mmCIF file of C-alpha atoms in Angstrom:
data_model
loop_
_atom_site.group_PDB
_atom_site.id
_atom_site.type_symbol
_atom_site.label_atom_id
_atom_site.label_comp_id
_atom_site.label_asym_id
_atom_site.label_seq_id
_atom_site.Cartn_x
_atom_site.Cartn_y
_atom_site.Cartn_z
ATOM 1 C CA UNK A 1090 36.461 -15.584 -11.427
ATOM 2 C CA UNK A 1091 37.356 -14.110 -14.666
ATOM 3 C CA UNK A 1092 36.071 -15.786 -17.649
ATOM 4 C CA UNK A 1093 36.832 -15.228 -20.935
ATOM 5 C CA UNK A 1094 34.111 -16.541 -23.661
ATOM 6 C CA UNK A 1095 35.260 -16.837 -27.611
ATOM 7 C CA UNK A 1096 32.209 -17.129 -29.615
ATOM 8 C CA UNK A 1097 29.378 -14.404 -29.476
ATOM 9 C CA UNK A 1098 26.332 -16.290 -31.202
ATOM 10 C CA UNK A 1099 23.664 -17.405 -28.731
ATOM 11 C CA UNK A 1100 25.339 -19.575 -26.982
ATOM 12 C CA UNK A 1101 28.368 -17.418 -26.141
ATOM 13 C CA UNK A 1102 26.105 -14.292 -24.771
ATOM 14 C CA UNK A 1103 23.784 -16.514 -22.796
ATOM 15 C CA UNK A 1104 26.220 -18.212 -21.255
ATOM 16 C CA UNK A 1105 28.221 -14.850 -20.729
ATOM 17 C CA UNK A 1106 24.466 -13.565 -18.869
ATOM 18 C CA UNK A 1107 24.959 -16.815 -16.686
ATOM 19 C CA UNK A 1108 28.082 -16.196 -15.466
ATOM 20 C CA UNK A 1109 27.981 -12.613 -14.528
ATOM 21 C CA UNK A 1110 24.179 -13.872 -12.755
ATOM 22 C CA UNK A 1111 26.470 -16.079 -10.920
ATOM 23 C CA UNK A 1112 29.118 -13.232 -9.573
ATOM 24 C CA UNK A 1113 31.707 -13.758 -12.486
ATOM 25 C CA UNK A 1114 33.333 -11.496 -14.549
ATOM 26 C CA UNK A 1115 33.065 -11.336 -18.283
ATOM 27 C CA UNK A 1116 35.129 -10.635 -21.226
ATOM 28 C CA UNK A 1117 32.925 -11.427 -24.969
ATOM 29 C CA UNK A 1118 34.765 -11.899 -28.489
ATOM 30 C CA UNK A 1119 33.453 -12.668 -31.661
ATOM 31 C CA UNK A 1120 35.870 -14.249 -34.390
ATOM 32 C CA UNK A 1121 34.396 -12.600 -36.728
ATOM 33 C CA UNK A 1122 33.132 -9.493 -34.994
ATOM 34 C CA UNK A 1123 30.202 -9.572 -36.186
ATOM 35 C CA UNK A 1124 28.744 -11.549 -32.451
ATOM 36 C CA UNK A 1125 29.442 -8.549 -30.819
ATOM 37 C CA UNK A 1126 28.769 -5.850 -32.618
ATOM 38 C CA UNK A 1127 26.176 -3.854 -30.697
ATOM 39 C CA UNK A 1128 27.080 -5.046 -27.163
ATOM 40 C CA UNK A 1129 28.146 -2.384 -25.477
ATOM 41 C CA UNK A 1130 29.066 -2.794 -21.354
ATOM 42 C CA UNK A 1131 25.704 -4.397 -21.022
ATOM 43 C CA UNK A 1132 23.642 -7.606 -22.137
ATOM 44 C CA UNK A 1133 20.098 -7.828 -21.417
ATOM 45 C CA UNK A 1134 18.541 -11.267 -20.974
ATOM 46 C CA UNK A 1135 15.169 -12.329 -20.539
ATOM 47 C CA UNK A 1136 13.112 -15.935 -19.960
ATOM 48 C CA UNK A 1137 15.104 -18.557 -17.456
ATOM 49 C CA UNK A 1138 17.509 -15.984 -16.419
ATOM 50 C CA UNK A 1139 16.543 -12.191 -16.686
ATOM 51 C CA UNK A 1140 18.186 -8.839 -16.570
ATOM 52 C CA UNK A 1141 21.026 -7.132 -17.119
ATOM 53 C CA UNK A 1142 24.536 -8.259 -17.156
ATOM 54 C CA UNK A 1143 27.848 -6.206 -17.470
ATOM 55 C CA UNK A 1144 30.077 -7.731 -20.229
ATOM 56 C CA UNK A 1145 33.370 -5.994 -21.214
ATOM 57 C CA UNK A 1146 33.737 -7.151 -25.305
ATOM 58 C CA UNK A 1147 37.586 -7.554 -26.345
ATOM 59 C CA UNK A 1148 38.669 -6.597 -30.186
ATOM 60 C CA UNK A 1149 41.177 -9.445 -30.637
ATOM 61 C CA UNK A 1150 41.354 -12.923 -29.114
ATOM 62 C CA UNK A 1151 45.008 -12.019 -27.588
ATOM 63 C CA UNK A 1152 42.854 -9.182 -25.155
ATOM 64 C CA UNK A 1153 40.029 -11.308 -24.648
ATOM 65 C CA UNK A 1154 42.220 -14.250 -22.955
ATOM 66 C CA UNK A 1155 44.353 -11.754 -20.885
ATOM 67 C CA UNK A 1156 43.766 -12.201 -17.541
ATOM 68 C CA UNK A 1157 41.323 -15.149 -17.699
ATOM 69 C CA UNK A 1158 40.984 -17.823 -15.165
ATOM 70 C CA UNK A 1159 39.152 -20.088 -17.551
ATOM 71 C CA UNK A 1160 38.108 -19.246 -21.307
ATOM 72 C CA UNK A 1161 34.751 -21.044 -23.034
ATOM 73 C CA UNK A 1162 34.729 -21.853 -26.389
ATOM 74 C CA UNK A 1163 31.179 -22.451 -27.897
ATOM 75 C CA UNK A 1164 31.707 -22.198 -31.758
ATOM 76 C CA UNK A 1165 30.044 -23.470 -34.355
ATOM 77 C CA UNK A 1166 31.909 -26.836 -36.289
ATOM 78 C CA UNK A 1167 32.992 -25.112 -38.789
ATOM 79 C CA UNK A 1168 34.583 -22.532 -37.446
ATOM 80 C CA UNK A 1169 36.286 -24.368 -34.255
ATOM 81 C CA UNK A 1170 39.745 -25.301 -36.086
ATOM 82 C CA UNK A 1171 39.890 -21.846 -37.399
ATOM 83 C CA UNK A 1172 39.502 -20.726 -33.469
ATOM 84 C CA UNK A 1173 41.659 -23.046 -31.994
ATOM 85 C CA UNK A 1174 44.205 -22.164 -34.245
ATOM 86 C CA UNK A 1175 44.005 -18.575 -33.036
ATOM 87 C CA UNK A 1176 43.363 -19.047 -29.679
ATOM 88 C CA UNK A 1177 46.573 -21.248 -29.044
ATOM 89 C CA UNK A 1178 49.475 -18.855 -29.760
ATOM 90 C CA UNK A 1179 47.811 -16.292 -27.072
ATOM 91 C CA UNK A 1180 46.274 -18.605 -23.988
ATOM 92 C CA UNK A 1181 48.367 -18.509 -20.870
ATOM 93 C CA UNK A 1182 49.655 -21.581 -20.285
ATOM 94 C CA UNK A 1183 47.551 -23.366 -17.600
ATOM 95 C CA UNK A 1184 44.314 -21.895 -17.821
ATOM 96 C CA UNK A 1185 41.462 -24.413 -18.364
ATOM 97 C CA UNK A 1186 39.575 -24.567 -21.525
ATOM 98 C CA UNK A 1187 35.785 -25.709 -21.952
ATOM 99 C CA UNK A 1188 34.426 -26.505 -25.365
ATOM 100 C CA UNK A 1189 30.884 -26.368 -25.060
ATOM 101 C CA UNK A 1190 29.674 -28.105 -27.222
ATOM 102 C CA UNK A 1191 32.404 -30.838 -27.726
ATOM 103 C CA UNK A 1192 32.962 -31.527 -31.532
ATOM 104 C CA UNK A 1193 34.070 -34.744 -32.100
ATOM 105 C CA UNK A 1194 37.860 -34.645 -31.776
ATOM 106 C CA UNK A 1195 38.283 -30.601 -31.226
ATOM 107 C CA UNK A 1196 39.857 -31.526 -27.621
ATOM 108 C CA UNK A 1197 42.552 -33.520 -28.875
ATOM 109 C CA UNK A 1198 43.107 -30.969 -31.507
ATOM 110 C CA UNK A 1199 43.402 -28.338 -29.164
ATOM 111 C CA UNK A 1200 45.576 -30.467 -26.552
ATOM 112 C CA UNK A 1201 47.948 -31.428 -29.540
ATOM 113 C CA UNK A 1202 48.102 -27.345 -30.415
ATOM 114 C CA UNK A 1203 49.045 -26.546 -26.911
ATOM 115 C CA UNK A 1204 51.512 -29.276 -27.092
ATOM 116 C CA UNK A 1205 53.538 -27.826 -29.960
ATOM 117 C CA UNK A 1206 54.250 -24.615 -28.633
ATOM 118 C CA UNK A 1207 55.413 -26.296 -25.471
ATOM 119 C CA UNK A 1208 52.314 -25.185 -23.392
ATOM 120 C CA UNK A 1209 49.629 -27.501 -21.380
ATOM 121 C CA UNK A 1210 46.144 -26.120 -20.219
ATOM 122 C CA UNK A 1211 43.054 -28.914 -19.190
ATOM 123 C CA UNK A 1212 40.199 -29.099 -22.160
ATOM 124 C CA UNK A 1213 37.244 -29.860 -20.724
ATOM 125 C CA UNK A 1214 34.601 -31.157 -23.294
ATOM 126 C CA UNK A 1215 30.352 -30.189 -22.583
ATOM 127 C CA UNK A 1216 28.297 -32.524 -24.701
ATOM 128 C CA UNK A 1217 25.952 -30.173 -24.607
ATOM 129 C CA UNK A 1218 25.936 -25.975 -23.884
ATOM 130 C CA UNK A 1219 24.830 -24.974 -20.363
ATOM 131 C CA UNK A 1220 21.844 -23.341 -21.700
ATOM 132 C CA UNK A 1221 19.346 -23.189 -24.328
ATOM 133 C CA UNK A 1222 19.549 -19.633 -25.693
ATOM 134 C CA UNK A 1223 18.609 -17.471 -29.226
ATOM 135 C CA UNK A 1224 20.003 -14.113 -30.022
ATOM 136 C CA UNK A 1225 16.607 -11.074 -29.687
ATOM 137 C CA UNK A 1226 18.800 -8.500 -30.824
ATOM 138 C CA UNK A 1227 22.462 -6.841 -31.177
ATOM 139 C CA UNK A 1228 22.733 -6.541 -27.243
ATOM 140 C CA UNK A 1229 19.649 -8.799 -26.133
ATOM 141 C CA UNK A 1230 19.112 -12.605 -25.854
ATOM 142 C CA UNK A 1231 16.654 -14.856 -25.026
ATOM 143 C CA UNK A 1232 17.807 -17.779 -22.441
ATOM 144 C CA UNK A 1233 14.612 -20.419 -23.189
ATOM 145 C CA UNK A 1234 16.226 -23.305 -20.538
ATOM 146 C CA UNK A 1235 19.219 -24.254 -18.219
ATOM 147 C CA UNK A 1236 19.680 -27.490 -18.941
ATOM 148 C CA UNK A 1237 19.345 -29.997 -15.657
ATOM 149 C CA UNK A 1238 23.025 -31.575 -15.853
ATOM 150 C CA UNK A 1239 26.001 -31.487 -18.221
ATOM 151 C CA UNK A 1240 28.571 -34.255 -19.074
ATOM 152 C CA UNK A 1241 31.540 -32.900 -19.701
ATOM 153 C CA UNK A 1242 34.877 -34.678 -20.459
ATOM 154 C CA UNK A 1243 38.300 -33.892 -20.524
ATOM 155 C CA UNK A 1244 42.220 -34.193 -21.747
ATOM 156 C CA UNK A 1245 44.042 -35.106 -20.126
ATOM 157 C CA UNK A 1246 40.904 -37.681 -18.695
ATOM 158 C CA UNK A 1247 41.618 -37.283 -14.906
ATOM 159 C CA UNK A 1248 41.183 -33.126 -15.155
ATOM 160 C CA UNK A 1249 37.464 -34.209 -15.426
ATOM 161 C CA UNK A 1250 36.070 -33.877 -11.974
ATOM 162 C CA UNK A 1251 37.900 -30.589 -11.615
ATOM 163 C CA UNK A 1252 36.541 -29.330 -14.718
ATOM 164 C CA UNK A 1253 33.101 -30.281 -13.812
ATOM 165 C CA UNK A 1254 33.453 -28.568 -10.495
ATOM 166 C CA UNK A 1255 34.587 -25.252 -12.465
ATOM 167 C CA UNK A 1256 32.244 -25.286 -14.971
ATOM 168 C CA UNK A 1257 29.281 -25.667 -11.929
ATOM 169 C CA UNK A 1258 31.110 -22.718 -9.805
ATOM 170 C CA UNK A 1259 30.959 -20.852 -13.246
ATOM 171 C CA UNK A 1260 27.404 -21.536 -14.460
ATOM 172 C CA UNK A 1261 25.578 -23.015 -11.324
ATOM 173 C CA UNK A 1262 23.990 -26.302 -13.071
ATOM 174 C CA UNK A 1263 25.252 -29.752 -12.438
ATOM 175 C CA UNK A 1264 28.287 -31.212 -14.652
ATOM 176 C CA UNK A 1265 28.682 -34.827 -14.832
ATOM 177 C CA UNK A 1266 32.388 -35.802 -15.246
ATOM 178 C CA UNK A 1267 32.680 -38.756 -18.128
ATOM 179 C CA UNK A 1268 35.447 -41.104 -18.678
ATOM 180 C CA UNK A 1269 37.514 -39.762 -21.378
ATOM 181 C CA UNK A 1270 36.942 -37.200 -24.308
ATOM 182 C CA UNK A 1271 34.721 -39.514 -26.938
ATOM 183 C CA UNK A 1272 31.689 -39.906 -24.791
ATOM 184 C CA UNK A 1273 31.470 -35.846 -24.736
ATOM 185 C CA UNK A 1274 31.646 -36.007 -28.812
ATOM 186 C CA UNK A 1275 29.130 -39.115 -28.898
#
């Protein structure tokens, strides 16, 4: 599967490692560019999952998203509305989205943002990230845990189970599907 992840902190690369560990491909973008700078074709990982993992990095969200079969948004707060808001005009219409970590009403808002240009694509919501992770260096991070489940959410609410069956094909943990959106957030 082709997965596209916007956010290149810890989070974003760790999860990136897990993926490609898993038999997925891997496109990495950094909103700021700043994430990524230093990654070249490779990531090296060490602690719960180690070794190397081929990552292509994309220069603007529009390249990043083309092609993707599912795109993962881990963000910080701050700088999720400033993402969405990017990421909307570009996403196919259709492909899933996973907000890992869920912040508070970001799936609505992204839901709502799909709806005004006339486009629909399932948000699922993590409560938590897959993993545990801290950036060692430009092109290196450090993956400290997997966590043991995930509940993840979703608009609209009935996309859950699916979502939680991509999200385990995409990072190999279980996710636990919740009833709606706000018990991701809480």
């Amino acid at each position: 599967m082709r997965l596209s992840i916007l956010g290149a902190g810890a989070v974003g690369p760790a999860a990136a490692v897990l993926a490609v560990s898993r038999g997925h491909a891997v496109t990495l973008w950094s909103p700021r560019g700043g994430g990524t700078h230093g990654i070249g074709a490779t990531l090296t990982a060490e602690g719960a999952v180690a070794g190397t993992a081929q990552v292509n990095v994309a220069v603007d969200v529009a390249r990043a998203v083309t092609g993707a079969e599912a795109v993962l948004i881990c963000v910080p707060p701050h700088a999720l509305g400033p993402v969405l808001r990017r990421v909307v005009p570009v996403l196919p219409d259709g492909v899933p989205v996973l907000l890992a970590p869920s912040h508070s009403l970001a799936p609505l808002l992204l839901d709502r943002l799909l709806a005004t240009r006339g486009a629909r694509a399932p948000v699922g919501a993590m409560a938590v990230p897959p993993v545990h992770a801290a950036r060692t260096g430009p092109d290196r991070v450090r993956i400290a845990a997997l966590r043991d489940r995930v509940e993840i959410a979703a608009v609209p609410a009935a996309e859950a189970p699916a979502l939680a069956r991509l999200s385990a094909t995409l990072f190999g943990i279980p996710f636990v599907p919740l009833a709606d959106a706000l018990g991701a957030a809480l």
